[in-house]
PDB file of C-alpha atoms and ligand atoms in Angstrom:
ATOM      1  CA  MET O 524       6.916 -16.199  29.825  1.00  0.00           C
ATOM      2  CA  ARG O 525       7.762 -18.058  26.625  1.00  0.00           C
ATOM      3  CA  LEU O 526       5.824 -21.140  25.551  1.00  0.00           C
ATOM      4  CA  LEU O 527       6.594 -23.687  22.852  1.00  0.00           C
ATOM      5  CA  ARG O 528       5.427 -27.049  21.590  1.00  0.00           C
ATOM      6  CA  TYR O 529       7.927 -29.874  21.579  1.00  0.00           C
ATOM      7  CA  GLU O 530       8.325 -33.533  20.792  1.00  0.00           C
ATOM      8  CA  HIS O 531      10.289 -35.513  23.329  1.00  0.00           C
ATOM      9  CA  GLU O 532      10.665 -39.276  23.607  1.00  0.00           C
ATOM     10  CA  GLY O 533       7.702 -39.709  21.299  1.00  0.00           C
ATOM     11  CA  GLN O 534       5.396 -37.374  23.232  1.00  0.00           C
ATOM     12  CA  VAL O 535       4.157 -33.947  22.201  1.00  0.00           C
ATOM     13  CA  GLY O 536       3.849 -31.344  24.933  1.00  0.00           C
ATOM     14  CA  ILE O 537       3.638 -27.634  25.645  1.00  0.00           C
ATOM     15  CA  GLY O 538       6.673 -26.360  27.482  1.00  0.00           C
ATOM     16  CA  ALA O 539       7.846 -23.121  29.002  1.00  0.00           C
ATOM     17  CA  ARG O 540      11.338 -21.925  28.164  1.00  0.00           C
ATOM     18  CA  VAL O 541      13.656 -21.530  31.162  1.00  0.00           C
ATOM     19  CA  ASP O 542      17.384 -20.799  31.387  1.00  0.00           C
ATOM     20  CA  LYS O 543      18.418 -24.458  31.397  1.00  0.00           C
ATOM     21  CA  GLY O 544      15.955 -25.798  28.823  1.00  0.00           C
ATOM     22  CA  VAL O 545      12.243 -26.422  28.788  1.00  0.00           C
ATOM     23  CA  VAL O 546       9.787 -27.438  31.500  1.00  0.00           C
ATOM     24  CA  ALA O 547       6.588 -29.371  30.782  1.00  0.00           C
ATOM     25  CA  THR O 548       3.379 -27.483  31.545  1.00  0.00           C
ATOM     26  CA  GLY O 549       1.111 -30.533  31.574  1.00  0.00           C
ATOM     27  CA  TYR O 550      -0.634 -29.381  28.400  1.00  0.00           C
ATOM     28  CA  ASN O 551      -0.105 -30.978  25.004  1.00  0.00           C
ATOM     29  CA  ASP O 552      -1.983 -28.386  22.928  1.00  0.00           C
ATOM     30  CA  LEU O 553      -1.321 -24.665  23.287  1.00  0.00           C
ATOM     31  CA  ILE O 554      -4.910 -23.808  22.306  1.00  0.00           C
ATOM     32  CA  ASP O 555      -6.139 -25.757  25.380  1.00  0.00           C
ATOM     33  CA  LEU O 556      -3.804 -23.737  27.610  1.00  0.00           C
ATOM     34  CA  ILE O 557      -4.947 -20.465  26.039  1.00  0.00           C
ATOM     35  CA  GLU O 558      -8.607 -21.438  26.429  1.00  0.00           C
ATOM     36  CA  ASP O 559      -8.007 -22.068  30.139  1.00  0.00           C
ATOM     37  CA  GLY O 560      -7.131 -18.392  30.498  1.00  0.00           C
ATOM     38  CA  GLN O 561      -5.415 -17.345  33.718  1.00  0.00           C
ATOM     39  CA  SER O 562      -5.452 -20.905  35.100  1.00  0.00           C
ATOM     40  CA  GLY O 563      -3.528 -22.106  32.026  1.00  0.00           C
ATOM     41  CA  ILE O 564      -0.930 -19.400  32.484  1.00  0.00           C
ATOM     42  CA  ALA O 565      -0.771 -20.174  36.215  1.00  0.00           C
ATOM     43  CA  ALA O 566      -0.142 -23.871  35.456  1.00  0.00           C
ATOM     44  CA  ALA O 567       2.747 -22.893  33.199  1.00  0.00           C
ATOM     45  CA  ALA O 568       4.108 -20.535  35.861  1.00  0.00           C
ATOM     46  CA  ARG O 569       3.977 -23.344  38.474  1.00  0.00           C
ATOM     47  CA  ALA O 570       5.885 -25.614  36.095  1.00  0.00           C
ATOM     48  CA  VAL O 571       8.570 -22.939  35.685  1.00  0.00           C
ATOM     49  CA  ALA O 572       8.904 -22.728  39.477  1.00  0.00           C
ATOM     50  CA  ASP O 573       8.715 -26.448  40.315  1.00  0.00           C
ATOM     51  CA  THR O 574       9.711 -28.642  37.384  1.00  0.00           C
ATOM     52  CA  GLU O 575      13.078 -29.969  36.294  1.00  0.00           C
ATOM     53  CA  PRO O 576      14.130 -28.651  32.851  1.00  0.00           C
ATOM     54  CA  PHE O 577      15.075 -30.891  29.934  1.00  0.00           C
ATOM     55  CA  THR O 578      16.168 -30.409  26.330  1.00  0.00           C
ATOM     56  CA  PRO O 579      13.410 -31.556  23.971  1.00  0.00           C
ATOM     57  CA  ASP O 580      14.240 -33.760  20.980  1.00  0.00           C
ATOM     58  CA  ARG O 581      12.522 -31.317  18.619  1.00  0.00           C
ATOM     59  CA  VAL O 582      10.666 -27.999  18.694  1.00  0.00           C
ATOM     60  CA  LEU O 583       7.432 -27.936  16.661  1.00  0.00           C
ATOM     61  CA  ALA O 584       5.288 -25.044  15.458  1.00  0.00           C
ATOM     62  CA  PRO O 585       3.778 -23.678  18.698  1.00  0.00           C
ATOM     63  CA  LEU O 586       0.246 -24.395  17.522  1.00  0.00           C
ATOM     64  CA  VAL O 587      -1.890 -25.128  14.486  1.00  0.00           C
ATOM     65  CA  PRO O 588      -4.447 -22.310  14.628  1.00  0.00           C
ATOM     66  CA  ARG O 589      -8.072 -22.635  13.557  1.00  0.00           C
ATOM     67  CA  LYS O 590      -7.496 -19.621  11.359  1.00  0.00           C
ATOM     68  CA  LEU O 591      -4.668 -17.414  10.188  1.00  0.00           C
ATOM     69  CA  MET O 592      -5.457 -13.885   9.012  1.00  0.00           C
ATOM     70  CA  PHE O 593      -2.478 -12.320   7.243  1.00  0.00           C
ATOM     71  CA  HIS O 594      -2.294  -8.567   6.828  1.00  0.00           C
ATOM     72  CA  SER O 595      -1.758  -7.054   3.385  1.00  0.00           C
ATOM     73  CA  ILE O 596       0.280  -3.854   2.956  1.00  0.00           C
ATOM     74  CA  ASN O 597       1.184  -2.292   6.308  1.00  0.00           C
ATOM     75  CA  PHE O 598       4.552  -0.595   5.674  1.00  0.00           C
ATOM     76  CA  ALA O 599       5.226   2.430   3.454  1.00  0.00           C
ATOM     77  CA  SER O 600       8.537   0.806   2.498  1.00  0.00           C
ATOM     78  CA  ILE O 601       6.774  -2.043   0.696  1.00  0.00           C
ATOM     79  CA  VAL O 602       4.685   0.460  -1.265  1.00  0.00           C
ATOM     80  CA  ASP O 603       7.886   2.310  -2.199  1.00  0.00           C
ATOM     81  CA  GLU O 604       9.485  -0.824  -3.667  1.00  0.00           C
ATOM     82  CA  THR O 605       6.425  -2.461  -5.236  1.00  0.00           C
ATOM     83  CA  PRO O 606       5.136  -0.966  -8.498  1.00  0.00           C
ATOM     84  CA  GLY O 607       1.389  -0.532  -8.716  1.00  0.00           C
ATOM     85  CA  THR O 608       0.737  -0.376  -4.962  1.00  0.00           C
ATOM     86  CA  SER O 609      -0.386   2.550  -2.818  1.00  0.00           C
ATOM     87  CA  ILE O 610      -0.685   3.381   0.876  1.00  0.00           C
ATOM     88  CA  PRO O 611      -3.916   1.724   2.087  1.00  0.00           C
ATOM     89  CA  SER O 612      -6.539   3.644   4.035  1.00  0.00           C
ATOM     90  CA  ILE O 613      -7.826   0.516   5.812  1.00  0.00           C
ATOM     91  CA  SER O 614      -6.365  -2.874   6.738  1.00  0.00           C
ATOM     92  CA  SER O 615      -7.018  -5.783   4.402  1.00  0.00           C
ATOM     93  CA  PHE O 616      -6.386  -9.463   5.010  1.00  0.00           C
ATOM     94  CA  PHE O 617      -6.170 -12.858   3.409  1.00  0.00           C
ATOM     95  CA  SER O 618      -6.329 -16.271   5.008  1.00  0.00           C
ATOM     96  CA  LYS O 619      -3.484 -18.733   4.975  1.00  0.00           C
ATOM     97  CA  LEU O 620      -4.465 -22.391   5.290  1.00  0.00           C
ATOM     98  CA  PRO O 621      -3.771 -24.049   8.672  1.00  0.00           C
ATOM     99  CA  SER O 622      -2.367 -27.037   6.746  1.00  0.00           C
ATOM    100  CA  ALA O 623       0.497 -24.775   5.576  1.00  0.00           C
ATOM    101  CA  VAL O 624       1.896 -24.404   9.124  1.00  0.00           C
ATOM    102  CA  ILE O 625       5.344 -25.867   9.778  1.00  0.00           C
ATOM    103  CA  GLY O 626       7.769 -25.462  12.660  1.00  0.00           C
ATOM    104  CA  PRO O 627      11.398 -24.471  13.024  1.00  0.00           C
ATOM    105  CA  ASP O 628      13.774 -26.620  10.976  1.00  0.00           C
ATOM    106  CA  ASP O 629      10.966 -28.170   8.907  1.00  0.00           C
ATOM    107  CA  PRO O 630      11.623 -27.856   5.164  1.00  0.00           C
ATOM    108  CA  ILE O 631       9.797 -25.363   2.938  1.00  0.00           C
ATOM    109  CA  ARG O 632       8.876 -27.345  -0.169  1.00  0.00           C
ATOM    110  CA  LYS O 633       9.268 -25.503  -3.457  1.00  0.00           C
ATOM    111  CA  PRO O 634       6.427 -26.968  -5.539  1.00  0.00           C
ATOM    112  CA  ALA O 635       8.010 -26.704  -9.014  1.00  0.00           C
ATOM    113  CA  PRO O 636      11.482 -25.822 -10.339  1.00  0.00           C
ATOM    114  CA  ASP O 637      10.301 -22.452 -11.705  1.00  0.00           C
ATOM    115  CA  THR O 638       8.077 -21.402  -8.788  1.00  0.00           C
ATOM    116  CA  HIS O 639       8.710 -17.767  -7.847  1.00  0.00           C
ATOM    117  CA  LEU O 640       9.273 -18.616  -4.195  1.00  0.00           C
ATOM    118  CA  ASP O 641       9.612 -15.598  -1.882  1.00  0.00           C
ATOM    119  CA  TRP O 642       9.885 -14.743   1.828  1.00  0.00           C
ATOM    120  CA  GLU O 643       8.033 -12.263   4.097  1.00  0.00           C
ATOM    121  CA  VAL O 644       8.885 -11.839   7.775  1.00  0.00           C
ATOM    122  CA  GLU O 645       5.851 -10.916   9.886  1.00  0.00           C
ATOM    123  CA  LEU O 646       4.974 -10.350  13.515  1.00  0.00           C
ATOM    124  CA  ALA O 647       2.221 -12.842  14.398  1.00  0.00           C
ATOM    125  CA  ILE O 648      -0.327 -11.971  17.082  1.00  0.00           C
ATOM    126  CA  VAL O 649      -1.679 -14.985  18.996  1.00  0.00           C
ATOM    127  CA  VAL O 650      -5.265 -14.322  20.081  1.00  0.00           C
ATOM    128  CA  GLY O 651      -5.971 -14.984  23.748  1.00  0.00           C
ATOM    129  CA  ARG O 652      -9.740 -15.083  23.945  1.00  0.00           C
ATOM    130  CA  ARG O 653     -12.904 -15.284  21.891  1.00  0.00           C
ATOM    131  CA  SER O 654     -13.378 -11.733  20.636  1.00  0.00           C
ATOM    132  CA  SER O 655     -15.551  -9.796  18.278  1.00  0.00           C
ATOM    133  CA  ALA O 656     -15.998  -6.054  17.753  1.00  0.00           C
ATOM    134  CA  LEU O 657     -12.935  -5.158  19.815  1.00  0.00           C
ATOM    135  CA  THR O 658     -12.326  -1.476  20.361  1.00  0.00           C
ATOM    136  CA  GLU O 659      -8.791  -0.208  19.952  1.00  0.00           C
ATOM    137  CA  ALA O 660      -8.764   0.485  23.704  1.00  0.00           C
ATOM    138  CA  ASP O 661      -9.634  -3.183  24.462  1.00  0.00           C
ATOM    139  CA  ALA O 662      -7.651  -4.847  21.728  1.00  0.00           C
ATOM    140  CA  LEU O 663      -4.373  -5.601  23.519  1.00  0.00           C
ATOM    141  CA  ARG O 664      -6.288  -7.341  26.316  1.00  0.00           C
ATOM    142  CA  ALA O 665      -7.385  -9.928  23.737  1.00  0.00           C
ATOM    143  CA  VAL O 666      -3.751 -10.780  22.893  1.00  0.00           C
ATOM    144  CA  PHE O 667      -2.183 -13.907  24.405  1.00  0.00           C
ATOM    145  CA  GLY O 668       1.264 -13.305  22.964  1.00  0.00           C
ATOM    146  CA  TYR O 669       3.374 -12.945  19.854  1.00  0.00           C
ATOM    147  CA  THR O 670       5.401 -15.187  17.601  1.00  0.00           C
ATOM    148  CA  VAL O 671       7.187 -15.054  14.233  1.00  0.00           C
ATOM    149  CA  ALA O 672       5.686 -16.012  10.862  1.00  0.00           C
ATOM    150  CA  ASN O 673       7.194 -16.369   7.409  1.00  0.00           C
ATOM    151  CA  ASP O 674       4.529 -15.599   4.801  1.00  0.00           C
ATOM    152  CA  ILE O 675       6.085 -17.793   2.113  1.00  0.00           C
ATOM    153  CA  SER O 676       4.608 -16.904  -1.254  1.00  0.00           C
ATOM    154  CA  ALA O 677       4.627 -18.346  -4.774  1.00  0.00           C
ATOM    155  CA  ARG O 678       4.508 -15.039  -6.678  1.00  0.00           C
ATOM    156  CA  ASP O 679       3.714 -16.739  -9.981  1.00  0.00           C
ATOM    157  CA  ILE O 680       0.551 -18.278  -8.512  1.00  0.00           C
ATOM    158  CA  GLN O 681      -0.303 -15.274  -6.291  1.00  0.00           C
ATOM    159  CA  ILE O 682       0.228 -12.496  -8.836  1.00  0.00           C
ATOM    160  CA  GLU O 683       0.402 -13.879 -12.377  1.00  0.00           C
ATOM    161  CA  ARG O 684      -2.411 -16.366 -11.796  1.00  0.00           C
ATOM    162  CA  GLY O 685      -4.217 -14.088  -9.317  1.00  0.00           C
ATOM    163  CA  ASP O 686      -4.739 -16.908  -6.803  1.00  0.00           C
ATOM    164  CA  ILE O 687      -3.821 -15.604  -3.343  1.00  0.00           C
ATOM    165  CA  MET O 688      -5.132 -18.629  -1.454  1.00  0.00           C
ATOM    166  CA  LEU O 689      -3.069 -21.148  -3.409  1.00  0.00           C
ATOM    167  CA  GLY O 690      -0.115 -18.799  -3.879  1.00  0.00           C
ATOM    168  CA  LYS O 691       0.202 -18.346  -0.124  1.00  0.00           C
ATOM    169  CA  GLY O 692      -1.509 -21.460   1.215  1.00  0.00           C
ATOM    170  CA  LEU O 693       0.514 -24.320  -0.227  1.00  0.00           C
ATOM    171  CA  ASP O 694       1.767 -26.995   2.161  1.00  0.00           C
ATOM    172  CA  THR O 695       4.792 -25.750   4.188  1.00  0.00           C
ATOM    173  CA  PHE O 696       4.176 -22.088   3.237  1.00  0.00           C
ATOM    174  CA  CYS O 697       3.650 -20.942   6.848  1.00  0.00           C
ATOM    175  CA  PRO O 698       6.726 -21.403   9.050  1.00  0.00           C
ATOM    176  CA  LEU O 699       5.617 -20.351  12.552  1.00  0.00           C
ATOM    177  CA  GLY O 700       7.426 -20.068  15.906  1.00  0.00           C
ATOM    178  CA  PRO O 701       9.649 -21.042  17.526  1.00  0.00           C
ATOM    179  CA  GLU O 702       8.102 -19.676  20.745  1.00  0.00           C
ATOM    180  CA  VAL O 703       5.061 -17.648  21.758  1.00  0.00           C
ATOM    181  CA  VAL O 704       6.174 -14.771  23.958  1.00  0.00           C
ATOM    182  CA  LEU O 705       3.415 -13.664  26.303  1.00  0.00           C
ATOM    183  CA  THR O 706       2.402 -10.054  26.773  1.00  0.00           C
ATOM    184  CA  ASP O 707       4.172  -9.879  30.158  1.00  0.00           C
ATOM    185  CA  GLU O 708       7.448  -9.727  28.162  1.00  0.00           C
ATOM    186  CA  ILE O 709       6.086  -7.611  25.283  1.00  0.00           C
ATOM    187  CA  PRO O 710       3.630  -5.027  26.602  1.00  0.00           C
ATOM    188  CA  ASP O 711       4.211  -2.828  23.519  1.00  0.00           C
ATOM    189  CA  PRO O 712       4.460  -4.630  20.150  1.00  0.00           C
ATOM    190  CA  HIS O 713       5.345  -1.437  18.264  1.00  0.00           C
ATOM    191  CA  GLU O 714       9.078  -1.446  18.945  1.00  0.00           C
ATOM    192  CA  LEU O 715      10.149  -4.801  17.532  1.00  0.00           C
ATOM    193  CA  VAL O 716      12.656  -5.091  14.689  1.00  0.00           C
ATOM    194  CA  LEU O 717      11.733  -7.606  11.983  1.00  0.00           C
ATOM    195  CA  ALA O 718      14.459  -9.136   9.816  1.00  0.00           C
ATOM    196  CA  THR O 719      14.968 -11.835   7.187  1.00  0.00           C
ATOM    197  CA  TYR O 720      18.242 -13.512   6.231  1.00  0.00           C
ATOM    198  CA  VAL O 721      18.731 -15.717   3.157  1.00  0.00           C
ATOM    199  CA  ASN O 722      21.842 -17.900   3.486  1.00  0.00           C
ATOM    200  CA  GLY O 723      23.015 -15.463   6.162  1.00  0.00           C
ATOM    201  CA  GLU O 724      22.555 -12.321   4.039  1.00  0.00           C
ATOM    202  CA  ARG O 725      20.119  -9.791   5.459  1.00  0.00           C
ATOM    203  CA  VAL O 726      17.348  -8.949   2.997  1.00  0.00           C
ATOM    204  CA  GLN O 727      14.662  -7.355   5.218  1.00  0.00           C
ATOM    205  CA  GLN O 728      14.948  -5.198   8.338  1.00  0.00           C
ATOM    206  CA  GLU O 729      12.457  -2.720   9.753  1.00  0.00           C
ATOM    207  CA  SER O 730      10.761  -1.898  13.041  1.00  0.00           C
ATOM    208  CA  THR O 731       7.074  -2.445  13.768  1.00  0.00           C
ATOM    209  CA  ALA O 732       7.204   1.228  14.813  1.00  0.00           C
ATOM    210  CA  ASN O 733       6.804   1.929  11.078  1.00  0.00           C
ATOM    211  CA  GLN O 734       3.557  -0.005  10.671  1.00  0.00           C
ATOM    212  CA  ILE O 735       0.789   1.993   8.990  1.00  0.00           C
ATOM    213  CA  PHE O 736      -1.853   0.295  11.182  1.00  0.00           C
ATOM    214  CA  SER O 737      -1.157  -0.500  14.852  1.00  0.00           C
ATOM    215  CA  VAL O 738      -1.797  -3.895  16.432  1.00  0.00           C
ATOM    216  CA  GLU O 739      -4.821  -2.355  18.204  1.00  0.00           C
ATOM    217  CA  ARG O 740      -6.247  -0.990  14.967  1.00  0.00           C
ATOM    218  CA  ILE O 741      -5.646  -4.268  13.110  1.00  0.00           C
ATOM    219  CA  LEU O 742      -7.444  -6.295  15.796  1.00  0.00           C
ATOM    220  CA  ALA O 743     -10.331  -3.816  15.894  1.00  0.00           C
ATOM    221  CA  THR O 744     -10.710  -4.032  12.107  1.00  0.00           C
ATOM    222  CA  VAL O 745     -10.509  -7.799  11.795  1.00  0.00           C
ATOM    223  CA  SER O 746     -12.739  -8.475  14.825  1.00  0.00           C
ATOM    224  CA  ALA O 747     -15.409  -6.168  13.392  1.00  0.00           C
ATOM    225  CA  HIS O 748     -15.857  -8.777  10.666  1.00  0.00           C
ATOM    226  CA  VAL O 749     -14.713 -12.112  12.067  1.00  0.00           C
ATOM    227  CA  THR O 750     -14.975 -13.671  15.536  1.00  0.00           C
ATOM    228  CA  LEU O 751     -11.457 -14.331  16.750  1.00  0.00           C
ATOM    229  CA  GLU O 752     -10.867 -17.479  18.796  1.00  0.00           C
ATOM    230  CA  PRO O 753      -8.116 -18.534  21.200  1.00  0.00           C
ATOM    231  CA  GLY O 754      -4.968 -19.380  19.294  1.00  0.00           C
ATOM    232  CA  ASP O 755      -5.969 -17.647  16.070  1.00  0.00           C
ATOM    233  CA  ILE O 756      -3.094 -15.882  14.324  1.00  0.00           C
ATOM    234  CA  VAL O 757      -3.330 -12.341  12.965  1.00  0.00           C
ATOM    235  CA  THR O 758      -0.190 -10.895  11.380  1.00  0.00           C
ATOM    236  CA  THR O 759       0.844  -7.284  10.908  1.00  0.00           C
ATOM    237  CA  GLY O 760       2.375  -7.324   7.409  1.00  0.00           C
ATOM    238  CA  THR O 761       5.886  -7.359   5.995  1.00  0.00           C
ATOM    239  CA  PRO O 762       8.365  -4.537   5.294  1.00  0.00           C
ATOM    240  CA  ALA O 763      10.494  -3.922   2.169  1.00  0.00           C
ATOM    241  CA  GLY O 764      13.130  -6.325   0.950  1.00  0.00           C
ATOM    242  CA  LEU O 765      11.230  -8.953  -1.005  1.00  0.00           C
ATOM    243  CA  GLY O 766      12.837 -11.156  -3.640  1.00  0.00           C
ATOM    244  CA  LEU O 767       9.991 -10.056  -5.913  1.00  0.00           C
ATOM    245  CA  ASN O 768      11.316  -6.512  -5.972  1.00  0.00           C
ATOM    246  CA  MET O 769      15.008  -7.265  -6.507  1.00  0.00           C
ATOM    247  CA  SER O 770      16.548  -6.656  -9.887  1.00  0.00           C
ATOM    248  CA  PRO O 771      16.517  -9.284 -11.225  1.00  0.00           C
ATOM    249  CA  PRO O 772      13.971 -10.930  -8.901  1.00  0.00           C
ATOM    250  CA  ARG O 773      15.514 -13.412  -6.474  1.00  0.00           C
ATOM    251  CA  TRP O 774      13.563 -16.597  -5.840  1.00  0.00           C
ATOM    252  CA  LEU O 775      14.320 -19.137  -3.128  1.00  0.00           C
ATOM    253  CA  GLN O 776      15.944 -22.315  -4.446  1.00  0.00           C
ATOM    254  CA  PRO O 777      16.362 -25.802  -2.998  1.00  0.00           C
ATOM    255  CA  GLY O 778      19.243 -25.699  -0.528  1.00  0.00           C
ATOM    256  CA  ASP O 779      18.634 -22.077   0.469  1.00  0.00           C
ATOM    257  CA  GLU O 780      18.224 -21.381   4.172  1.00  0.00           C
ATOM    258  CA  VAL O 781      15.812 -18.611   5.151  1.00  0.00           C
ATOM    259  CA  THR O 782      15.665 -17.137   8.652  1.00  0.00           C
ATOM    260  CA  VAL O 783      12.944 -14.765   9.824  1.00  0.00           C
ATOM    261  CA  GLU O 784      13.495 -12.992  13.098  1.00  0.00           C
ATOM    262  CA  VAL O 785      11.650 -10.643  15.405  1.00  0.00           C
ATOM    263  CA  ASP O 786      13.757  -9.228  18.190  1.00  0.00           C
ATOM    264  CA  ARG O 787      12.685 -10.190  21.711  1.00  0.00           C
ATOM    265  CA  ILE O 788      10.744 -13.119  20.228  1.00  0.00           C
ATOM    266  CA  GLY O 789      13.254 -15.245  18.346  1.00  0.00           C
ATOM    267  CA  SER O 790      14.275 -16.525  14.959  1.00  0.00           C
ATOM    268  CA  LEU O 791      12.867 -19.243  12.758  1.00  0.00           C
ATOM    269  CA  THR O 792      15.073 -20.994  10.205  1.00  0.00           C
ATOM    270  CA  ASN O 793      13.846 -23.284   7.446  1.00  0.00           C
ATOM    271  CA  ARG O 794      15.660 -24.846   4.517  1.00  0.00           C
ATOM    272  CA  VAL O 795      14.093 -24.966   1.068  1.00  0.00           C
ATOM    273  CA  GLU O 796      13.819 -28.351  -0.595  1.00  0.00           C
ATOM    274  CA  ALA O 797      12.556 -29.541  -3.963  1.00  0.00           C
ATOM    275  CA  GLY O 798       8.931 -30.576  -3.559  1.00  0.00           C
ATOM    276  CA  TRP O 799       8.265 -31.816  -7.072  1.00  0.00           C
ATOM    277  CA  ARG O 800       8.412 -35.214  -8.686  1.00  0.00           C
ATOM    278  CA  PRO O 801       9.402 -35.508 -12.330  1.00  0.00           C
ATOM    279  CA  ASP O 802       6.084 -37.170 -13.156  1.00  0.00           C
ATOM    280  CA  ALA O 803       3.900 -34.836 -11.039  1.00  0.00           C
ATOM    281  CA  HIS O 804       1.270 -32.517 -12.389  1.00  0.00           C
ATOM    282  CA  ASP O 805       2.994 -29.153 -12.488  1.00  0.00           C
ATOM    283  CA  GLY O 806      -0.016 -27.212 -11.196  1.00  0.00           C
ATOM    284  CA  ARG O 807       0.328 -24.514 -13.818  1.00  0.00           C
ATOM    285  CA  ASP O 808      -2.365 -25.392 -16.325  1.00  0.00           C
ATOM    286  CA  THR O 809      -5.607 -23.676 -15.506  1.00  0.00           C
ATOM    287  CA  GLY O 810      -7.799 -26.770 -15.760  1.00  0.00           C
ATOM    288  CA  ALA O 811     -11.480 -26.368 -16.322  1.00  0.00           C
TER     289      ALA O 811
HETATM  290 MG1  LIG D2148       2.559 -11.038   4.035  1.00  0.00          MG
END
């Protein structure tokens, strides 16, 4: 089953994707459906069987999670192309701000003309139940489903200024969606090809088979430290092909269209727009 959040005739709802469109599940927040466990999934399944499909006016990000834990290096290919990095022996994470989440077709706002704006396709795990101290053997049972994330990054803020939270957490820096694919359709998340296209040109492509740390291992590590809650997002890292590592570096510009895609889940396209005003504070002085 595939679930999404839509806006239709002024109402926001959670729908299930069917051949001829979308059916309403009766929920308007995906976290509520996830928290209802099997009865939430059963309600969605009944809607698929009984309800007339429609085409929603707009598809939104599937949810705004309470927290988003993004994985750092998890592919050897990114180590190969990034000077000064090495293969990690344990997973590490940073948090992206929930206020950064946008949906398909929403614009990514470039904060200043010279921002080093970059892309990162990632598989996003959607947590299905409150979990701590998961074992690797239990970990997949805590997964509700999977979606696609674009870990948009301002490399100047992230690297030169050393501020990961601002460099990755700015408004619009977390395109998410378009659909959450439940584990019935993806029992094994280690055979999914990730890809990114900028203005139609492929810049990233690699399978999750090449991850250094498995989904099970990632969830065991993060849940040893943090209690995961329904709807939380944990990602599995990005492969090679970053603008940062091109020669010369390639930064996203207003008007560019960036698509991140995970096969069997879907693709998420966002256009970059200028997010600055001529009179705005440029955000680059260090303040006090
Ligand atoms: Mg990333």
